[in-house]
Amino acid sequence: MDLKNVGSLSFFYPELILSGTILLLIVIDLLMRNKRALAIIALAGSAAALIATFDLYWAEPGWLFHRMMILDKFSLFFKVFALAATILCIWMSLGSNEIKQVHEGEYYTLLLTCTLGIFFMASSSNLLMAYLSLELVSLTSYVLTGFLPHNRRSSEAALKYLIYGGVASGTMIYGMSWIFGMTGSLDYSAIQAALAQNGISKATLFMAFVFIMAGFGYKIVFVPFHMWSPDVYQGAPTPFTAFLSVASNAAGMAIMIRFFFPGVSRMVAGGDWTFVSGVEWPHVLLFLSMITMTVGNLCALNQRNLKRMLAYSGIAHAGYMLMGLAVLNNDGLSAILFYVVVYLIMNLGAFLVVGMIANVTGDEDIETYRGLAWRGAIVPAVCLAVFLFSLTGLPPFAGFIGKFFLFSAVLKQGGAFAALAVIAAINSVISLYYYAKVVKTMFLDFPNPEDKTISVALDGFTLLIPLTVLTVVFGIYFSPLVRYTSQSLSFFVK
């Protein structure tokens, strides 16, 4: 299936619904004083787009809009993922004191626009489309990061994010221009065909890929493109930080997977992939995975602010996901898809607790959590402990199963990949220290005499309890999620 502009619209309903919701939010924001209605409209539009996305699972895969975009189960997986993250973020925002201080209409409009950009990132089959969609996500993220009025930390984070993002974006498009110069096309299929002819300098191609990886690395947050992350996570509104930590990173992983598979590689027997460029990318990705998880975990050890700690933790988890990409087969890619789902649940849950406590205390410092379990917040403390132990990769939680699949895919390759698995295991032990430190502070440290009882709003539990339950359930009964992620690993390749 290769459709032109008009014919593509019938497979573009989720994007059209999101676009209509964005326009409706702008109008309603001008006409109504009830700002809570804006969140309800954003939720309804996201839910409608989610239903429309599921409806496309039975559609024939193919190209849309003159081969600029692809419709396949892989793209639909990340669209569902982005919408799930958006719905959870909106729900978190309803109870956030930070969001009540800002222009809510603009906030929800920008959030859905960011989601729309993630849709385009997951579906792009052309380097130009990939770049434009990444920029749409980036520009809205810059604004949302600095959305807190009279908050110097938020403004500083937005400025740093803008500078780092601008440099990464410029470097990325420079690398794309090299690819276009060498292959004569920006279309992934045409690039693959040109690279297969083996008439291109490996050194030149390697440099072009390095430039493009700067853009991917900036979104996925792997070393050395991670410097913006801690300041942005700390300065941005907590609900958007939660969204950024999962949806933006997953979108970067989606666009990177799409570029590598099948952009510059082809499938061979047994579900393995081989690069047509002649560049040994598995070893490059292996090294990036090692350095990313190690830097992230080591930097998290001495953090006093919980949001900064989770930022460095996110860098480490990006390194774990790169393990699945490095093995260059369907087992590794399937493990990545499984991991991004469980990471969504446990990381959003952790940020939800951070936001609930910050609503009462106005602080995100780990010291604020001293004796939390004995200050009237036993349920949030227990839930946060579950999320943190799951992020560590301890059984019987979902994070353990996610890491198990990643480690299994790596160990099957043997050789240098066995060393990668050992380093990843050591990093998991390191992460246990700083996660357990928070749990110790909540349960074993006595509150200070001046610490007051914390009364958490009950509406937060409507989201907190289901996320906690899912973290446990997917650690015990995970086969339905495994089937879903395996079926989603279906690329439209011609």
XYZ file of C-alpha atoms in Angstrom:
494
model
C 0.000 0.000 0.000
C 1.468 3.329 -1.114
C -1.051 6.152 -0.640
C -0.930 9.807 -1.641
C -2.154 12.719 0.474
C -5.959 12.358 0.191
C -5.941 8.559 0.389
C -3.758 8.677 3.501
C -6.319 10.641 5.523
C -8.483 7.568 6.181
C -5.525 6.056 8.098
C -4.739 9.334 9.846
C -7.698 9.529 12.230
C -5.690 9.515 15.503
C -3.594 12.476 14.350
C -6.694 14.297 13.080
C -8.475 13.756 16.401
C -5.492 15.123 18.319
C -5.266 18.118 15.973
C -8.986 18.824 16.408
C -8.658 18.572 20.186
C -5.753 21.027 20.135
C -7.817 23.570 18.173
C -10.805 23.018 20.463
C -8.657 23.626 23.553
C -7.494 26.956 22.142
C -11.082 28.085 21.533
C -12.459 26.807 24.866
C -9.608 28.477 26.745
C -10.698 31.824 25.301
C -14.408 31.351 26.018
C -14.645 29.506 29.351
C -13.554 30.378 32.873
C -13.753 26.778 34.103
C -10.177 25.637 33.541
C -10.867 22.106 34.810
C -12.991 21.581 31.693
C -9.815 21.968 29.625
C -8.276 18.897 31.251
C -11.491 16.935 30.659
C -11.458 17.907 26.969
C -7.777 16.948 26.676
C -8.506 13.596 28.332
C -11.499 12.945 26.078
C -9.541 13.815 22.936
C -6.639 11.580 23.969
C -9.009 8.702 24.748
C -10.746 9.103 21.368
C -7.370 9.102 19.605
C -6.427 5.951 21.544
C -9.574 4.157 20.344
C -8.885 5.251 16.759
C -5.310 3.970 17.040
C -6.428 0.531 18.216
C -8.882 0.425 15.298
C -5.943 0.730 12.868
C -4.355 -2.529 14.085
C -6.397 -4.380 11.454
C -5.455 -2.012 8.621
C -3.098 -3.051 5.833
C 0.437 -1.747 6.497
C 1.946 0.644 4.000
C 3.281 4.085 3.174
C 1.318 7.296 3.697
C 1.712 10.802 2.274
C 4.045 10.020 -0.616
C 6.219 7.626 1.477
C 6.902 10.234 4.159
C 5.250 8.091 6.847
C 4.635 4.409 7.543
C 1.594 2.660 8.958
C 2.561 -0.591 10.688
C 2.188 -2.238 14.081
C 5.505 -0.840 15.257
C 4.346 2.753 14.768
C 0.951 1.951 16.309
C 2.671 0.542 19.409
C 4.447 3.830 20.090
C 1.297 5.827 19.355
C -0.576 3.821 21.977
C 2.376 4.285 24.328
C 2.431 8.070 23.788
C -1.316 8.377 24.346
C -1.136 6.289 27.526
C 1.634 8.553 28.841
C -0.377 11.639 27.852
C -3.544 10.462 29.608
C -1.599 9.638 32.771
C 0.192 13.003 32.629
C -3.097 14.908 32.282
C -4.497 12.948 35.220
C -1.432 13.848 37.288
C -1.766 17.491 36.254
C -5.327 17.677 37.610
C -4.037 17.349 41.169
C -0.798 19.311 40.758
C -0.432 22.657 42.515
C 2.220 23.631 39.963
C -0.171 23.343 37.014
C -2.860 25.372 38.799
C -0.459 28.335 38.758
C -0.022 28.369 34.963
C -2.172 29.003 31.911
C -3.817 25.592 31.788
C -5.244 25.973 28.288
C -1.805 26.592 26.827
C -0.332 23.799 28.955
C -2.709 21.114 27.672
C -2.486 22.453 24.112
C 1.300 22.172 24.132
C 1.175 18.745 25.776
C -1.083 17.333 23.044
C 1.054 19.013 20.380
C 4.078 17.231 21.844
C 2.136 13.955 21.667
C 1.308 14.662 18.024
C 5.018 15.118 17.331
C 5.737 11.741 18.944
C 3.165 10.201 16.590
C 5.076 11.578 13.614
C 8.409 10.415 15.035
C 7.174 6.832 15.340
C 5.746 6.828 11.794
C 8.460 8.691 9.891
C 10.030 6.820 6.970
C 12.029 9.758 5.690
C 14.905 11.628 7.314
C 13.247 14.990 6.666
C 10.035 13.839 8.351
C 12.058 12.434 11.236
C 13.807 15.767 11.708
C 10.616 17.854 11.538
C 8.765 15.610 13.981
C 11.684 15.648 16.404
C 11.706 19.448 16.232
C 7.969 19.596 16.956
C 8.490 17.539 20.098
C 11.552 19.563 21.087
C 10.012 23.021 20.645
C 6.950 22.188 22.724
C 9.182 20.577 25.357
C 11.280 23.746 25.674
C 8.167 25.817 26.392
C 6.645 23.313 28.824
C 9.923 23.028 30.735
C 9.944 26.779 31.404
C 6.206 26.973 32.036
C 6.335 27.817 35.752
C 5.995 31.602 36.203
C 8.413 33.378 38.550
C 10.440 30.182 38.938
C 14.078 30.847 38.142
C 14.972 27.152 38.182
C 12.326 26.415 35.548
C 13.497 29.256 33.289
C 17.133 28.205 33.640
C 16.256 24.605 32.770
C 14.331 25.706 29.675
C 17.258 27.821 28.467
C 19.738 24.966 28.925
C 17.347 22.589 27.190
C 16.999 25.000 24.265
C 20.764 25.432 23.863
C 21.556 21.719 24.051
C 18.622 20.887 21.806
C 19.598 23.481 19.222
C 23.150 22.170 18.997
C 21.990 18.542 18.774
C 19.395 19.443 16.152
C 21.903 21.310 13.995
C 24.405 18.469 14.253
C 21.735 15.947 13.315
C 20.564 17.754 10.187
C 24.202 18.212 9.155
C 24.637 14.428 9.293
C 21.431 13.986 7.301
C 22.834 16.250 4.598
C 25.842 13.923 4.344
C 23.544 10.922 3.934
C 21.603 12.752 1.236
C 24.816 13.682 -0.543
C 26.056 10.078 -0.525
C 22.801 8.304 -1.394
C 20.787 10.941 -3.255
C 17.700 10.329 -1.107
C 16.179 10.928 2.322
C 13.824 7.940 2.075
C 14.867 5.041 4.322
C 14.246 2.361 1.677
C 16.225 4.258 -0.955
C 19.047 4.856 1.529
C 19.190 1.137 2.306
C 19.344 0.275 -1.397
C 22.125 2.813 -2.014
C 24.192 1.620 0.945
C 23.868 -2.008 -0.187
C 25.849 -1.188 -3.332
C 29.034 -0.798 -1.235
C 30.299 2.194 -3.187
C 30.394 4.577 -0.233
C 33.360 5.372 2.000
C 32.938 3.705 5.392
C 34.748 6.553 7.169
C 32.476 9.188 5.630
C 29.390 7.129 6.382
C 30.509 6.582 9.961
C 30.901 10.338 10.506
C 27.443 10.985 9.041
C 25.960 8.421 11.414
C 27.768 9.985 14.377
C 26.220 13.374 13.582
C 22.753 11.837 13.270
C 23.249 9.921 16.520
C 23.716 13.264 18.288
C 20.066 14.037 17.615
C 18.905 10.579 18.643
C 21.081 10.626 21.747
C 19.706 13.980 22.821
C 16.153 12.559 22.854
C 17.027 9.157 24.336
C 19.421 10.785 26.843
C 22.450 8.579 26.384
C 25.997 9.707 27.138
C 27.489 12.117 26.067
C 24.245 13.888 25.110
C 22.704 13.727 28.591
C 23.871 16.960 30.235
C 20.533 18.760 29.926
C 18.517 16.046 31.632
C 19.045 16.641 35.410
C 18.391 20.392 35.261
C 15.333 19.959 33.047
C 13.852 17.201 35.201
C 14.330 19.304 38.322
C 13.070 22.588 36.862
C 10.077 21.459 34.794
C 6.594 20.972 36.308
C 6.541 17.490 37.862
C 3.705 16.082 35.669
C 5.550 17.154 32.530
C 8.832 15.814 33.925
C 7.096 12.450 34.287
C 5.857 12.662 30.694
C 9.267 13.725 29.396
C 11.033 10.917 31.242
C 9.055 8.204 29.460
C 7.324 9.478 26.311
C 10.161 11.596 24.943
C 12.762 8.912 25.608
C 10.573 6.218 24.042
C 9.982 8.423 20.996
C 13.731 8.846 20.579
C 14.146 5.080 20.809
C 11.376 4.613 18.212
C 12.953 6.978 15.694
C 16.382 5.418 16.251
C 15.042 1.888 15.776
C 13.215 2.997 12.635
C 16.428 4.517 11.264
C 18.496 1.408 11.958
C 15.773 -1.170 11.225
C 15.168 -1.175 8.305
C 16.725 2.187 7.343
C 20.340 1.050 7.156
C 19.973 -2.704 7.714
C 18.059 -5.682 6.374
C 16.562 -8.763 7.979
C 18.255 -12.124 7.475
C 17.239 -15.631 8.529
C 16.208 -16.287 12.114
C 15.021 -12.775 12.932
C 18.544 -11.312 12.891
C 19.456 -8.065 11.156
C 22.634 -7.102 9.352
C 23.869 -3.631 8.483
C 24.252 -2.897 4.783
C 26.619 -0.002 5.463
C 29.662 -2.043 6.465
C 30.000 -0.084 9.719
C 30.192 -2.258 12.858
C 27.428 -0.486 14.751
C 26.740 -3.271 17.286
C 30.102 -2.628 18.943
C 29.505 1.138 18.944
C 26.082 0.665 20.529
C 27.570 -1.817 23.008
C 30.093 0.797 24.161
C 27.418 3.525 24.349
C 25.241 1.228 26.444
C 28.063 0.493 28.884
C 29.121 4.113 29.348
C 25.544 5.429 29.562
C 24.345 3.092 32.307
C 27.572 3.530 34.270
C 27.613 7.338 34.142
C 23.909 7.527 34.978
C 24.154 5.281 38.020
C 27.367 6.783 39.385
C 26.031 10.336 39.081
C 22.795 9.340 40.843
C 24.627 8.136 43.959
C 25.115 11.539 45.606
C 21.943 13.325 44.514
C 19.875 14.977 47.230
C 16.957 16.046 45.047
C 14.685 13.131 44.146
C 13.821 14.476 40.685
C 17.521 14.866 39.834
C 18.158 11.353 41.110
C 15.396 10.023 38.857
C 16.908 11.995 35.967
C 20.245 10.221 36.321
C 18.360 6.984 36.857
C 16.634 7.621 33.511
C 20.027 7.984 31.844
C 21.022 4.592 33.251
C 17.800 3.018 31.996
C 18.491 4.443 28.534
C 21.740 2.481 28.710
C 19.840 -0.695 29.556
C 17.550 -0.171 26.546
C 20.546 0.323 24.268
C 21.551 -3.239 25.187
C 18.576 -4.510 23.207
C 19.479 -2.365 20.219
C 23.098 -3.516 20.205
C 22.320 -7.227 19.781
C 20.787 -6.535 16.356
C 17.959 -9.080 16.394
C 14.243 -9.332 17.076
C 14.790 -10.675 20.600
C 16.583 -7.483 21.564
C 14.002 -5.226 19.922
C 11.121 -7.093 21.550
C 12.850 -6.716 24.917
C 13.103 -2.955 24.341
C 9.377 -2.673 23.640
C 8.551 -4.653 26.773
C 10.917 -2.536 28.838
C 9.527 0.821 27.703
C 6.046 -0.286 28.805
C 7.086 -1.348 32.300
C 9.353 1.715 32.558
C 6.322 3.881 31.780
C 4.407 2.342 34.675
C 7.098 2.378 37.347
C 8.709 5.719 36.467
C 5.409 7.585 36.151
C 4.389 6.048 39.461
C 7.558 7.315 41.132
C 7.032 10.833 39.786
C 3.387 10.719 40.868
C 4.465 10.169 44.476
C 7.054 12.948 44.153
C 4.330 15.298 42.940
C 1.892 14.277 45.692
C 4.458 14.930 48.424
C 5.656 18.175 46.804
C 2.058 19.449 46.757
C 2.114 19.305 50.564
C 5.731 20.123 51.428
C 6.740 22.262 48.450
C 10.054 20.397 48.347
C 11.564 17.479 46.414
C 14.638 16.972 48.579
C 15.173 13.402 49.770
C 15.463 14.705 53.337
C 11.802 15.743 53.060
C 10.935 12.027 52.933
C 12.478 11.330 56.348
C 10.053 9.133 58.292
C 7.425 9.563 55.587
C 5.761 6.246 56.418
C 5.139 7.410 60.003
C 3.840 10.877 59.115
C 0.471 9.877 57.709
C 1.687 8.908 54.231
C 2.192 5.160 54.594
C 0.443 4.312 51.292
C 2.528 6.704 49.112
C 5.668 5.487 50.903
C 4.881 1.822 50.211
C 3.984 2.563 46.587
C 7.184 4.556 46.039
C 9.196 1.675 47.526
C 7.536 -0.715 45.048
C 8.373 1.573 42.114
C 11.984 2.058 43.220
C 12.613 -1.648 43.776
C 11.068 -2.326 40.367
C 13.381 0.255 38.784
C 16.277 -1.592 40.424
C 15.144 -4.813 38.773
C 14.231 -6.833 41.848
C 11.632 -9.631 41.726
C 8.679 -9.970 41.854
C 8.208 -6.619 40.114
C 7.837 -5.734 36.436
C 11.289 -4.154 36.233
C 12.864 -7.538 36.959
C 11.088 -9.145 33.988
C 12.067 -6.242 31.734
C 15.723 -6.577 32.631
C 15.501 -10.359 32.394
C 14.468 -10.141 28.727
C 17.186 -7.586 27.958
C 19.868 -9.659 29.698
C 18.671 -12.847 27.966
C 18.889 -11.235 24.528
C 22.415 -10.020 25.277
C 23.723 -13.264 26.798
C 22.569 -15.285 23.773
C 25.138 -13.394 21.674
C 28.114 -14.342 23.854
C 31.548 -12.778 23.432
C 31.714 -9.061 24.175
C 27.995 -9.051 24.870
C 28.553 -11.288 27.884
C 30.816 -8.565 29.277
C 28.019 -6.058 28.619
C 25.630 -8.216 30.664
C 28.128 -8.370 33.545
C 28.564 -4.586 33.539
C 24.780 -4.137 33.414
C 24.403 -6.458 36.415
C 27.013 -4.474 38.355
C 25.169 -1.270 37.476
C 21.915 -2.736 38.766
C 23.636 -3.398 42.095
C 24.906 0.194 42.148
C 21.392 1.485 41.489
C 20.085 -0.540 44.423
C 22.145 1.677 46.736
C 20.553 4.986 45.827
C 17.053 3.558 45.444
C 17.311 1.775 48.806
C 18.616 4.982 50.376
C 15.268 6.641 49.644
C 13.360 3.641 51.032
C 15.520 3.687 54.173
C 14.825 7.390 54.631
C 11.068 6.806 54.399
C 10.801 3.777 56.687
C 13.840 3.553 58.990
C 14.775 7.180 59.686
C 12.804 8.945 62.417
C 11.083 12.216 61.492
C 12.598 15.454 62.733
C 10.691 17.127 65.596
C 9.643 19.973 63.313
C 8.351 17.630 60.580
C 4.582 17.828 60.280
C 2.072 15.125 59.426
C 1.550 14.871 55.670
C -2.035 14.759 54.479
C -2.032 13.644 50.842
C -5.014 14.431 48.611
C -7.128 11.328 48.051
C -7.655 11.933 44.318
C -4.027 10.992 43.679
C -4.709 7.442 44.858
C -7.043 6.793 41.893
C -3.926 6.697 39.730
C -1.309 5.624 42.265
C -2.935 2.337 43.296
C -3.509 1.023 39.717
C 0.095 1.837 38.742
C 1.378 0.002 41.813
C -0.828 -3.008 41.092
C 0.352 -3.140 37.461
C 3.983 -2.998 38.610
C 3.385 -6.129 40.675
C 1.080 -7.916 38.203
C 3.455 -7.553 35.240
C 6.197 -8.986 37.423
C 4.150 -12.168 37.918
C 1.797 -12.484 34.950
C 3.528 -10.878 31.996
C 2.674 -13.169 29.059
C -0.119 -10.914 27.622
C 2.276 -7.969 27.527
C 4.974 -10.146 25.944
C 2.550 -11.211 23.205
C 1.523 -7.617 22.563
C 5.090 -6.341 22.282
C 6.130 -9.277 20.076
C 3.214 -8.672 17.712
C 4.072 -4.963 17.612
C 7.527 -5.773 16.275
C 6.235 -5.813 12.722
C 8.022 -3.479 10.310
C 6.629 -2.619 6.925
C 9.654 -3.412 4.752
C 9.743 -3.385 0.938
